[in-house]
Amino acid sequence: MYNLLENLEKLKLHFKVVKRDVSKIIRINHNLYRNDYLKVLSKLLSITVPSSEFSISELLQTRYTICKALTGLDKLSIILTFSSLKLLELALVLLDKDVEDVYITLNGLYIVKKGDLYKVVDVNHEELIKQLVKLANLSGYRLGPDNPSIKFSLNVGSLRTRVSIDRWPVTDGYSVHIRKHKRIFTMTDLIGNGMLSLDQASLIIAQVLSRSNLIIIGEPGSGKTTLLNAIDLTIPYSWRRIYIDETDESISIPKTLQVKIRSTDKLIEVLKTLHRGWGILIIGELREKNHFEAYNHSVLSGLQVLGTSHADSPENLAERFRLFNLNIHGLEKLVIVRTARYEVVRKVIDVKYSRSVSEDLMLKIKNILKKLLRSNMHPLKFSERFQKELIKMGVPV
């Protein structure tokens, strides 16, 4: 039994790659999981629920915690928790370190692995879609003709994912996209891996500290949320943060006042926040009309706003506003950061801004980043250290 668990934890022999002409096919190896002990454990988990009213995140956490206590293994506990929800195959592909995205359509299950697209065969993809829609409903998101697109988070143990589901009339049938959250990167991590330069990082942080609004634009998978989280780690602890994001991709930072609102109606929630005191608003993604209205209302009310949006240029971002008969407010304080993806490499292409910031402030931030560049610290440790360096250099926080 121990050897079985050890092999499962190492995720050995999960996939067999089969090439058929130019097609790339992957077949999942189910044999490792045809074990009576694991079947019983999965069955027990499937009837385990928290003792009181619960959310889907609490249900997943409860099942994972029980399994982790019994096996002591993170990955196996994730697999069995997913299995208890009839999502075993999904766990197997998501836990492969080289898999970046998972797509489920009417035609089957597909994964992006090291930049290549593979079709996964011998999988009941229709059952996977059915279960994911059920989880979305349990999470409070109602998918229907009047609300054909939803996003929610699916987090178990060390595995964190964002699930997007579309249905008719947006698409034929159902279409699912699952994006794995990578590890949290700091600004110095992103400088080190070449996503942005030291000068770009210093400029972006200086603009945020100078109370500019900022929108990160780019194609899907270009690192927008990664950069937004890295910026968040540099924001002064004394600033109240208000997050509006259905998928909760923001970081929990101790010693800060964070208000996290998971709502698909961002405008209503923003209007409520205007009566809750001063702070900085972080909108995970400006996507629907109410997202863009929320941005404008917040800017007009004097709140500083950070966010991301799918657009490949500032002109296209403006066009997205115009599609909803809106103009971008606060252009005099707006910073637009454009990102792009080249195969597996993500880069900041340029930073557009209307107003300049203090050269002295930029120099101080640049010196702090230089000092921390080779530190290789945990993101939360980096955030603490960055705060101390800001204070030490006399930057108002």
Tab-separated table of C-alpha atoms in Angstrom:
chain	number	residue	atom	x	y	z
A	1	MET	CA	0.000	0.000	0.000
A	2	TYR	CA	2.786	2.431	0.888
A	3	ASN	CA	4.468	1.903	-2.499
A	4	LEU	CA	1.154	2.526	-4.238
A	5	LEU	CA	0.624	5.783	-2.373
A	6	GLU	CA	4.208	6.838	-3.030
A	7	ASN	CA	3.819	6.219	-6.769
A	8	LEU	CA	0.548	8.112	-6.829
A	9	GLU	CA	2.070	11.059	-5.002
A	10	LYS	CA	4.851	11.217	-7.577
A	11	LEU	CA	2.172	11.031	-10.283
A	12	LYS	CA	4.031	8.343	-12.178
A	13	LEU	CA	2.669	7.014	-15.460
A	14	HIS	CA	-0.274	9.383	-15.636
A	15	PHE	CA	-0.158	9.945	-19.358
A	16	LYS	CA	0.657	7.953	-22.418
A	17	VAL	CA	1.229	10.145	-25.464
A	18	VAL	CA	-0.043	8.652	-28.703
A	19	LYS	CA	0.695	10.292	-32.057
A	20	ARG	CA	-1.774	9.725	-34.832
A	21	ASP	CA	-0.570	11.383	-38.019
A	22	VAL	CA	-0.290	15.067	-37.072
A	23	SER	CA	-2.688	14.793	-34.112
A	24	LYS	CA	-1.394	14.695	-30.554
A	25	ILE	CA	-3.368	12.319	-28.360
A	26	ILE	CA	-3.008	11.636	-24.643
A	27	ARG	CA	-4.438	8.597	-22.889
A	28	ILE	CA	-4.795	8.675	-19.099
A	29	ASN	CA	-3.550	5.639	-17.197
A	30	HIS	CA	-6.396	4.678	-14.856
A	31	ASN	CA	-4.831	1.432	-13.603
A	32	LEU	CA	-3.023	3.066	-10.686
A	33	TYR	CA	-6.361	4.157	-9.236
A	34	ARG	CA	-8.208	0.835	-9.514
A	35	ASN	CA	-7.514	-0.049	-5.905
A	36	ASP	CA	-10.092	-1.102	-3.295
A	37	TYR	CA	-8.608	1.084	-0.553
A	38	LEU	CA	-8.716	4.179	-2.741
A	39	LYS	CA	-12.230	3.369	-3.960
A	40	VAL	CA	-13.527	3.094	-0.387
A	41	LEU	CA	-11.770	6.310	0.633
A	42	SER	CA	-13.208	8.165	-2.361
A	43	LYS	CA	-16.688	6.825	-1.550
A	44	LEU	CA	-16.413	7.979	2.071
A	45	LEU	CA	-15.337	11.428	0.938
A	46	SER	CA	-18.286	11.668	-1.466
A	47	ILE	CA	-20.749	11.504	1.459
A	48	THR	CA	-18.715	13.810	3.711
A	49	VAL	CA	-20.048	17.344	4.181
A	50	PRO	CA	-19.311	20.066	6.771
A	51	SER	CA	-21.573	19.969	9.845
A	52	SER	CA	-23.271	23.329	9.202
A	53	GLU	CA	-24.242	25.396	6.159
A	54	PHE	CA	-21.312	25.372	3.787
A	55	SER	CA	-19.927	26.797	0.569
A	56	ILE	CA	-18.296	24.714	-2.139
A	57	SER	CA	-14.864	25.889	-0.962
A	58	GLU	CA	-15.631	24.637	2.570
A	59	LEU	CA	-16.825	21.303	1.166
A	60	LEU	CA	-13.619	20.847	-0.834
A	61	GLN	CA	-11.450	21.897	2.094
A	62	THR	CA	-13.220	19.481	4.472
A	63	ARG	CA	-12.769	16.507	2.155
A	64	TYR	CA	-9.169	17.409	1.383
A	65	THR	CA	-8.305	17.838	5.084
A	66	ILE	CA	-9.751	14.424	5.987
A	67	CYS	CA	-7.886	12.701	3.169
A	68	LYS	CA	-4.630	14.512	3.975
A	69	ALA	CA	-4.932	13.408	7.624
A	70	LEU	CA	-5.373	9.774	6.531
A	71	THR	CA	-2.687	9.631	3.831
A	72	GLY	CA	-0.324	12.510	4.620
A	73	LEU	CA	-0.030	13.151	0.872
A	74	ASP	CA	-1.073	16.402	-0.811
A	75	LYS	CA	-1.435	15.273	-4.412
A	76	LEU	CA	-3.213	12.032	-3.572
A	77	SER	CA	-5.614	13.969	-1.336
A	78	ILE	CA	-6.338	16.348	-4.222
A	79	ILE	CA	-6.967	13.414	-6.569
A	80	LEU	CA	-9.352	11.697	-4.148
A	81	THR	CA	-11.193	14.939	-3.375
A	82	PHE	CA	-11.763	15.487	-7.100
A	83	SER	CA	-12.705	11.818	-7.467
A	84	SER	CA	-15.387	12.224	-4.787
A	85	LEU	CA	-16.940	14.849	-7.090
A	86	LYS	CA	-16.654	12.596	-10.176
A	87	LEU	CA	-13.795	14.719	-11.510
A	88	LEU	CA	-10.929	12.214	-11.270
A	89	GLU	CA	-9.649	12.701	-14.832
A	90	LEU	CA	-9.636	16.441	-14.337
A	91	ALA	CA	-7.382	16.141	-11.285
A	92	LEU	CA	-4.966	13.889	-13.161
A	93	VAL	CA	-4.407	16.365	-15.977
A	94	LEU	CA	-4.343	19.445	-13.735
A	95	LEU	CA	-1.691	17.990	-11.436
A	96	ASP	CA	0.756	17.507	-14.285
A	97	LYS	CA	3.253	20.347	-13.762
A	98	ASP	CA	3.568	21.002	-17.495
A	99	VAL	CA	-0.170	21.413	-18.112
A	100	GLU	CA	-1.188	25.082	-18.281
A	101	ASP	CA	-4.774	25.063	-19.530
A	102	VAL	CA	-7.637	22.593	-19.848
A	103	TYR	CA	-10.469	22.965	-22.375
A	104	ILE	CA	-13.681	20.930	-22.477
A	105	THR	CA	-15.982	21.344	-25.476
A	106	LEU	CA	-18.626	19.311	-27.290
A	107	ASN	CA	-15.740	17.593	-29.080
A	108	GLY	CA	-13.884	16.396	-25.991
A	109	LEU	CA	-11.219	17.215	-23.396
A	110	TYR	CA	-8.065	19.079	-24.463
A	111	ILE	CA	-4.971	20.224	-22.575
A	112	VAL	CA	-2.152	22.646	-23.312
A	113	LYS	CA	1.116	21.007	-22.253
A	114	LYS	CA	4.401	22.861	-22.809
A	115	GLY	CA	2.667	25.043	-25.376
A	116	ASP	CA	1.273	22.111	-27.410
A	117	LEU	CA	-2.398	21.149	-27.650
A	118	TYR	CA	-3.326	17.528	-26.915
A	119	LYS	CA	-6.657	15.728	-26.987
A	120	VAL	CA	-7.309	13.440	-24.001
A	121	VAL	CA	-9.124	10.272	-25.080
A	122	ASP	CA	-11.163	7.659	-23.191
A	123	VAL	CA	-12.672	10.343	-20.949
A	124	ASN	CA	-16.364	11.114	-20.400
A	125	HIS	CA	-16.062	14.838	-21.087
A	126	GLU	CA	-19.840	15.350	-20.961
A	127	GLU	CA	-19.920	14.080	-17.363
A	128	LEU	CA	-17.064	16.433	-16.452
A	129	ILE	CA	-19.015	19.407	-17.834
A	130	LYS	CA	-22.142	18.291	-15.966
A	131	GLN	CA	-20.272	18.115	-12.656
A	132	LEU	CA	-18.561	21.484	-13.164
A	133	VAL	CA	-21.899	23.172	-13.896
A	134	LYS	CA	-23.239	21.574	-10.710
A	135	LEU	CA	-20.282	22.970	-8.726
A	136	ALA	CA	-20.882	26.394	-10.258
A	137	ASN	CA	-24.499	26.284	-9.077
A	138	LEU	CA	-23.359	25.268	-5.591
A	139	SER	CA	-20.972	28.234	-5.677
A	140	GLY	CA	-23.926	30.562	-6.261
A	141	TYR	CA	-23.463	31.124	-10.001
A	142	ARG	CA	-26.561	30.448	-12.079
A	143	LEU	CA	-25.757	29.604	-15.681
A	144	GLY	CA	-28.583	30.329	-18.119
A	145	PRO	CA	-29.507	32.130	-21.357
A	146	ASP	CA	-29.672	35.424	-19.441
A	147	ASN	CA	-26.306	34.719	-17.766
A	148	PRO	CA	-24.391	32.550	-20.275
A	149	SER	CA	-20.844	33.105	-18.953
A	150	ILE	CA	-19.539	32.551	-15.431
A	151	LYS	CA	-16.219	32.243	-13.625
A	152	PHE	CA	-15.440	30.664	-10.274
A	153	SER	CA	-12.459	29.267	-8.400
A	154	LEU	CA	-11.821	25.577	-7.749
A	155	ASN	CA	-9.106	25.275	-5.111
A	156	VAL	CA	-8.056	22.070	-3.362
A	157	GLY	CA	-4.868	21.771	-1.322
A	158	SER	CA	-1.952	23.176	-3.305
A	159	LEU	CA	-3.970	23.173	-6.551
A	160	ARG	CA	-5.595	26.517	-7.401
A	161	THR	CA	-7.610	26.965	-10.577
A	162	ARG	CA	-9.959	29.394	-12.298
A	163	VAL	CA	-12.923	27.838	-14.112
A	164	SER	CA	-14.760	29.663	-16.917
A	165	ILE	CA	-17.965	28.165	-18.345
A	166	ASP	CA	-19.862	29.469	-21.375
A	167	ARG	CA	-23.129	28.185	-22.822
A	168	TRP	CA	-25.655	29.066	-25.490
A	169	PRO	CA	-26.131	31.744	-26.849
A	170	VAL	CA	-22.421	32.582	-26.398
A	171	THR	CA	-21.328	29.176	-27.706
A	172	ASP	CA	-22.871	25.984	-29.054
A	173	GLY	CA	-23.540	23.724	-26.091
A	174	TYR	CA	-21.123	24.171	-23.191
A	175	SER	CA	-17.502	25.307	-23.306
A	176	VAL	CA	-15.191	25.086	-20.277
A	177	HIS	CA	-11.758	26.655	-19.804
A	178	ILE	CA	-9.722	25.850	-16.699
A	179	ARG	CA	-6.614	27.914	-16.017
A	180	LYS	CA	-4.116	26.779	-13.399
A	181	HIS	CA	-2.870	29.486	-11.061
A	182	LYS	CA	0.877	29.501	-11.064
A	183	ARG	CA	2.881	30.308	-7.977
A	184	ILE	CA	2.803	33.893	-6.737
A	185	PHE	CA	5.573	35.989	-8.288
A	186	THR	CA	7.116	39.120	-6.789
A	187	MET	CA	8.253	42.114	-8.828
A	188	THR	CA	11.853	40.969	-8.487
A	189	ASP	CA	10.844	37.483	-9.703
A	190	LEU	CA	9.295	39.034	-12.811
A	191	ILE	CA	12.382	41.177	-13.398
A	192	GLY	CA	14.539	38.083	-12.993
A	193	ASN	CA	12.558	35.974	-15.466
A	194	GLY	CA	12.489	38.756	-18.038
A	195	MET	CA	8.797	39.644	-17.954
A	196	LEU	CA	9.645	43.289	-17.336
A	197	SER	CA	12.697	45.480	-16.844
A	198	LEU	CA	13.871	47.150	-13.646
A	199	ASP	CA	12.894	50.544	-15.102
A	200	GLN	CA	9.401	49.324	-16.026
A	201	ALA	CA	8.858	47.829	-12.560
A	202	SER	CA	10.041	51.032	-10.857
A	203	LEU	CA	7.749	53.159	-13.036
A	204	ILE	CA	4.685	50.982	-12.405
A	205	ILE	CA	5.173	50.935	-8.623
A	206	ALA	CA	5.862	54.684	-8.529
A	207	GLN	CA	2.661	55.369	-10.483
A	208	VAL	CA	0.595	53.217	-8.106
A	209	LEU	CA	2.148	54.881	-5.044
A	210	SER	CA	1.319	58.244	-6.652
A	211	ARG	CA	-2.371	57.232	-6.722
A	212	SER	CA	-2.630	56.638	-10.466
A	213	ASN	CA	-5.257	54.250	-11.803
A	214	LEU	CA	-3.861	51.277	-13.697
A	215	ILE	CA	-5.255	48.759	-16.189
A	216	ILE	CA	-3.152	45.830	-17.385
A	217	ILE	CA	-4.169	44.698	-20.873
A	218	GLY	CA	-3.147	41.738	-23.003
A	219	GLU	CA	-4.265	38.469	-24.529
A	220	PRO	CA	-5.374	35.513	-22.363
A	221	GLY	CA	-2.398	33.910	-20.626
A	222	SER	CA	-0.117	36.920	-21.065
A	223	GLY	CA	0.521	37.365	-17.339
A	224	LYS	CA	-1.970	40.125	-16.479
A	225	THR	CA	-3.104	38.639	-13.156
A	226	THR	CA	0.455	37.574	-12.329
A	227	LEU	CA	1.607	41.184	-12.683
A	228	LEU	CA	-1.411	42.544	-10.783
A	229	ASN	CA	-0.623	40.283	-7.816
A	230	ALA	CA	3.040	41.318	-7.908
A	231	ILE	CA	1.973	44.980	-7.767
A	232	ASP	CA	-0.346	44.180	-4.853
A	233	LEU	CA	2.649	42.939	-2.836
A	234	THR	CA	4.225	46.414	-3.107
A	235	ILE	CA	1.178	48.447	-2.017
A	236	PRO	CA	1.591	49.999	1.462
A	237	TYR	CA	0.066	47.976	4.281
A	238	SER	CA	-1.759	51.071	5.552
A	239	TRP	CA	-3.940	51.192	2.424
A	240	ARG	CA	-7.261	49.381	2.639
A	241	ARG	CA	-7.665	46.994	-0.267
A	242	ILE	CA	-11.080	46.160	-1.711
A	243	TYR	CA	-11.078	43.236	-4.141
A	244	ILE	CA	-13.879	42.345	-6.519
A	245	ASP	CA	-13.122	39.084	-8.296
A	246	GLU	CA	-15.364	36.054	-8.830
A	247	THR	CA	-12.424	33.671	-8.884
A	248	ASP	CA	-10.566	35.082	-5.856
A	249	GLU	CA	-7.144	35.197	-7.522
A	250	SER	CA	-5.909	37.881	-5.137
A	251	ILE	CA	-3.341	37.159	-2.432
A	252	SER	CA	-4.136	37.032	1.268
A	253	ILE	CA	-1.608	39.388	2.864
A	254	PRO	CA	-1.380	39.360	6.681
A	255	LYS	CA	-1.112	42.708	8.490
A	256	THR	CA	-3.285	44.397	5.852
A	257	LEU	CA	-6.969	45.290	5.767
A	258	GLN	CA	-8.385	43.330	2.854
A	259	VAL	CA	-12.038	43.197	1.869
A	260	LYS	CA	-12.725	40.460	-0.684
A	261	ILE	CA	-16.032	40.549	-2.521
A	262	ARG	CA	-16.931	37.629	-4.749
A	263	SER	CA	-19.720	39.000	-6.868
A	264	THR	CA	-20.712	38.940	-10.498
A	265	ASP	CA	-22.490	42.268	-10.059
A	266	LYS	CA	-19.457	44.459	-9.531
A	267	LEU	CA	-21.191	47.782	-10.015
A	268	ILE	CA	-23.570	47.235	-7.101
A	269	GLU	CA	-20.732	46.166	-4.841
A	270	VAL	CA	-18.594	49.140	-5.868
A	271	LEU	CA	-21.409	51.541	-5.067
A	272	LYS	CA	-21.617	49.936	-1.631
A	273	THR	CA	-17.885	50.333	-1.063
A	274	LEU	CA	-18.160	54.073	-1.659
A	275	HIS	CA	-19.889	54.289	1.719
A	276	ARG	CA	-17.395	52.066	3.508
A	277	GLY	CA	-14.479	54.445	3.650
A	278	TRP	CA	-11.329	55.175	1.665
A	279	GLY	CA	-9.232	52.532	-0.052
A	280	ILE	CA	-7.881	51.115	-3.286
A	281	LEU	CA	-10.196	49.044	-5.462
A	282	ILE	CA	-8.771	46.035	-7.319
A	283	ILE	CA	-11.063	44.594	-10.006
A	284	GLY	CA	-9.853	41.184	-11.149
A	285	GLU	CA	-11.077	41.564	-14.726
A	286	LEU	CA	-13.065	44.223	-16.557
A	287	ARG	CA	-15.184	42.013	-18.772
A	288	GLU	CA	-18.929	42.773	-18.764
A	289	LYS	CA	-20.728	46.122	-18.951
A	290	ASN	CA	-21.111	46.377	-15.174
A	291	HIS	CA	-17.348	45.879	-14.756
A	292	PHE	CA	-16.574	48.913	-16.925
A	293	GLU	CA	-19.322	50.935	-15.247
A	294	ALA	CA	-17.829	49.975	-11.883
A	295	TYR	CA	-14.450	51.288	-13.005
A	296	ASN	CA	-15.898	54.633	-14.100
A	297	HIS	CA	-18.060	55.076	-11.001
A	298	SER	CA	-15.092	54.335	-8.755
A	299	VAL	CA	-12.768	56.755	-10.548
A	300	LEU	CA	-15.392	59.512	-10.486
A	301	SER	CA	-15.866	58.891	-6.760
A	302	GLY	CA	-12.171	59.374	-6.087
A	303	LEU	CA	-11.190	55.752	-5.526
A	304	GLN	CA	-7.912	54.536	-6.975
A	305	VAL	CA	-8.560	51.519	-9.210
A	306	LEU	CA	-6.336	48.702	-10.467
A	307	GLY	CA	-7.561	46.014	-12.846
A	308	THR	CA	-6.990	43.854	-15.913
A	309	SER	CA	-8.786	43.519	-19.236
A	310	HIS	CA	-8.493	41.527	-22.448
A	311	ALA	CA	-7.318	43.988	-25.108
A	312	ASP	CA	-4.220	44.112	-27.293
A	313	SER	CA	-3.858	47.916	-27.379
A	314	PRO	CA	-5.045	51.053	-25.541
A	315	GLU	CA	-7.235	51.792	-28.578
A	316	ASN	CA	-8.947	48.407	-28.286
A	317	LEU	CA	-9.437	48.969	-24.556
A	318	ALA	CA	-11.191	52.259	-25.347
A	319	GLU	CA	-13.272	50.419	-27.941
A	320	ARG	CA	-14.384	47.924	-25.293
A	321	PHE	CA	-15.672	50.833	-23.219
A	322	ARG	CA	-17.422	52.303	-26.275
A	323	LEU	CA	-19.181	48.996	-27.003
A	324	PHE	CA	-21.130	49.677	-23.809
A	325	ASN	CA	-21.633	53.368	-24.716
A	326	LEU	CA	-19.021	54.397	-22.162
A	327	ASN	CA	-15.904	56.546	-22.215
A	328	ILE	CA	-12.852	55.931	-20.044
A	329	HIS	CA	-12.954	58.407	-17.169
A	330	GLY	CA	-9.855	59.724	-15.433
A	331	LEU	CA	-7.534	59.538	-18.436
A	332	GLU	CA	-5.265	62.147	-16.844
A	333	LYS	CA	-4.391	59.642	-14.080
A	334	LEU	CA	-4.557	56.407	-16.080
A	335	VAL	CA	-1.638	54.039	-16.628
A	336	ILE	CA	-2.036	51.256	-19.214
A	337	VAL	CA	0.402	48.350	-19.052
A	338	ARG	CA	0.400	46.115	-22.137
A	339	THR	CA	1.481	42.481	-21.840
A	340	ALA	CA	1.951	39.782	-24.463
A	341	ARG	CA	2.794	36.114	-24.681
A	342	TYR	CA	5.324	34.541	-27.025
A	343	GLU	CA	4.880	30.756	-26.737
A	344	VAL	CA	5.674	30.219	-23.032
A	345	VAL	CA	7.314	33.627	-22.460
A	346	ARG	CA	5.272	36.518	-21.025
A	347	LYS	CA	6.474	40.105	-21.360
A	348	VAL	CA	5.455	43.677	-20.600
A	349	ILE	CA	5.509	45.377	-24.003
A	350	ASP	CA	5.062	48.963	-22.888
A	351	VAL	CA	3.722	51.253	-20.166
A	352	LYS	CA	1.570	54.202	-21.308
A	353	TYR	CA	0.791	57.059	-18.926
A	354	SER	CA	-0.466	60.647	-19.006
A	355	ARG	CA	1.246	62.153	-15.997
A	356	SER	CA	4.834	61.776	-14.881
A	357	VAL	CA	5.838	60.827	-11.371
A	358	SER	CA	8.655	62.048	-9.163
A	359	GLU	CA	12.090	61.031	-10.442
A	360	ASP	CA	13.215	60.854	-6.820
A	361	LEU	CA	10.440	58.365	-5.996
A	362	MET	CA	11.307	56.221	-9.004
A	363	LEU	CA	14.991	56.210	-8.032
A	364	LYS	CA	14.176	55.141	-4.473
A	365	ILE	CA	11.978	52.292	-5.688
A	366	LYS	CA	14.619	51.247	-8.203
A	367	ASN	CA	17.224	51.069	-5.432
A	368	ILE	CA	14.878	48.976	-3.272
A	369	LEU	CA	14.247	46.525	-6.116
A	370	LYS	CA	17.985	46.296	-6.845
A	371	LYS	CA	18.595	45.506	-3.190
A	372	LEU	CA	15.978	42.731	-3.170
A	373	LEU	CA	16.668	41.406	-6.661
A	374	ARG	CA	18.738	38.405	-5.601
A	375	SER	CA	16.996	37.724	-2.305
A	376	ASN	CA	14.750	34.861	-3.553
A	377	MET	CA	12.262	35.396	-0.708
A	378	HIS	CA	8.772	34.015	-0.191
A	379	PRO	CA	6.241	36.511	-1.656
A	380	LEU	CA	4.849	37.508	1.757
A	381	LYS	CA	8.372	37.907	3.147
A	382	PHE	CA	9.237	40.040	0.120
A	383	SER	CA	6.168	42.199	0.747
A	384	GLU	CA	7.161	42.809	4.379
A	385	ARG	CA	10.727	43.633	3.404
A	386	PHE	CA	9.554	45.998	0.652
A	387	GLN	CA	7.378	47.874	3.165
A	388	LYS	CA	10.322	48.284	5.550
A	389	GLU	CA	12.562	49.554	2.753
A	390	LEU	CA	9.927	52.104	1.692
A	391	ILE	CA	9.788	53.459	5.241
A	392	LYS	CA	13.576	53.419	5.553
A	393	MET	CA	13.910	55.509	2.371
A	394	GLY	CA	11.328	58.009	3.568
A	395	VAL	CA	8.618	57.093	1.063
A	396	PRO	CA	5.194	58.110	2.508
A	397	VAL	CA	3.139	54.964	3.151
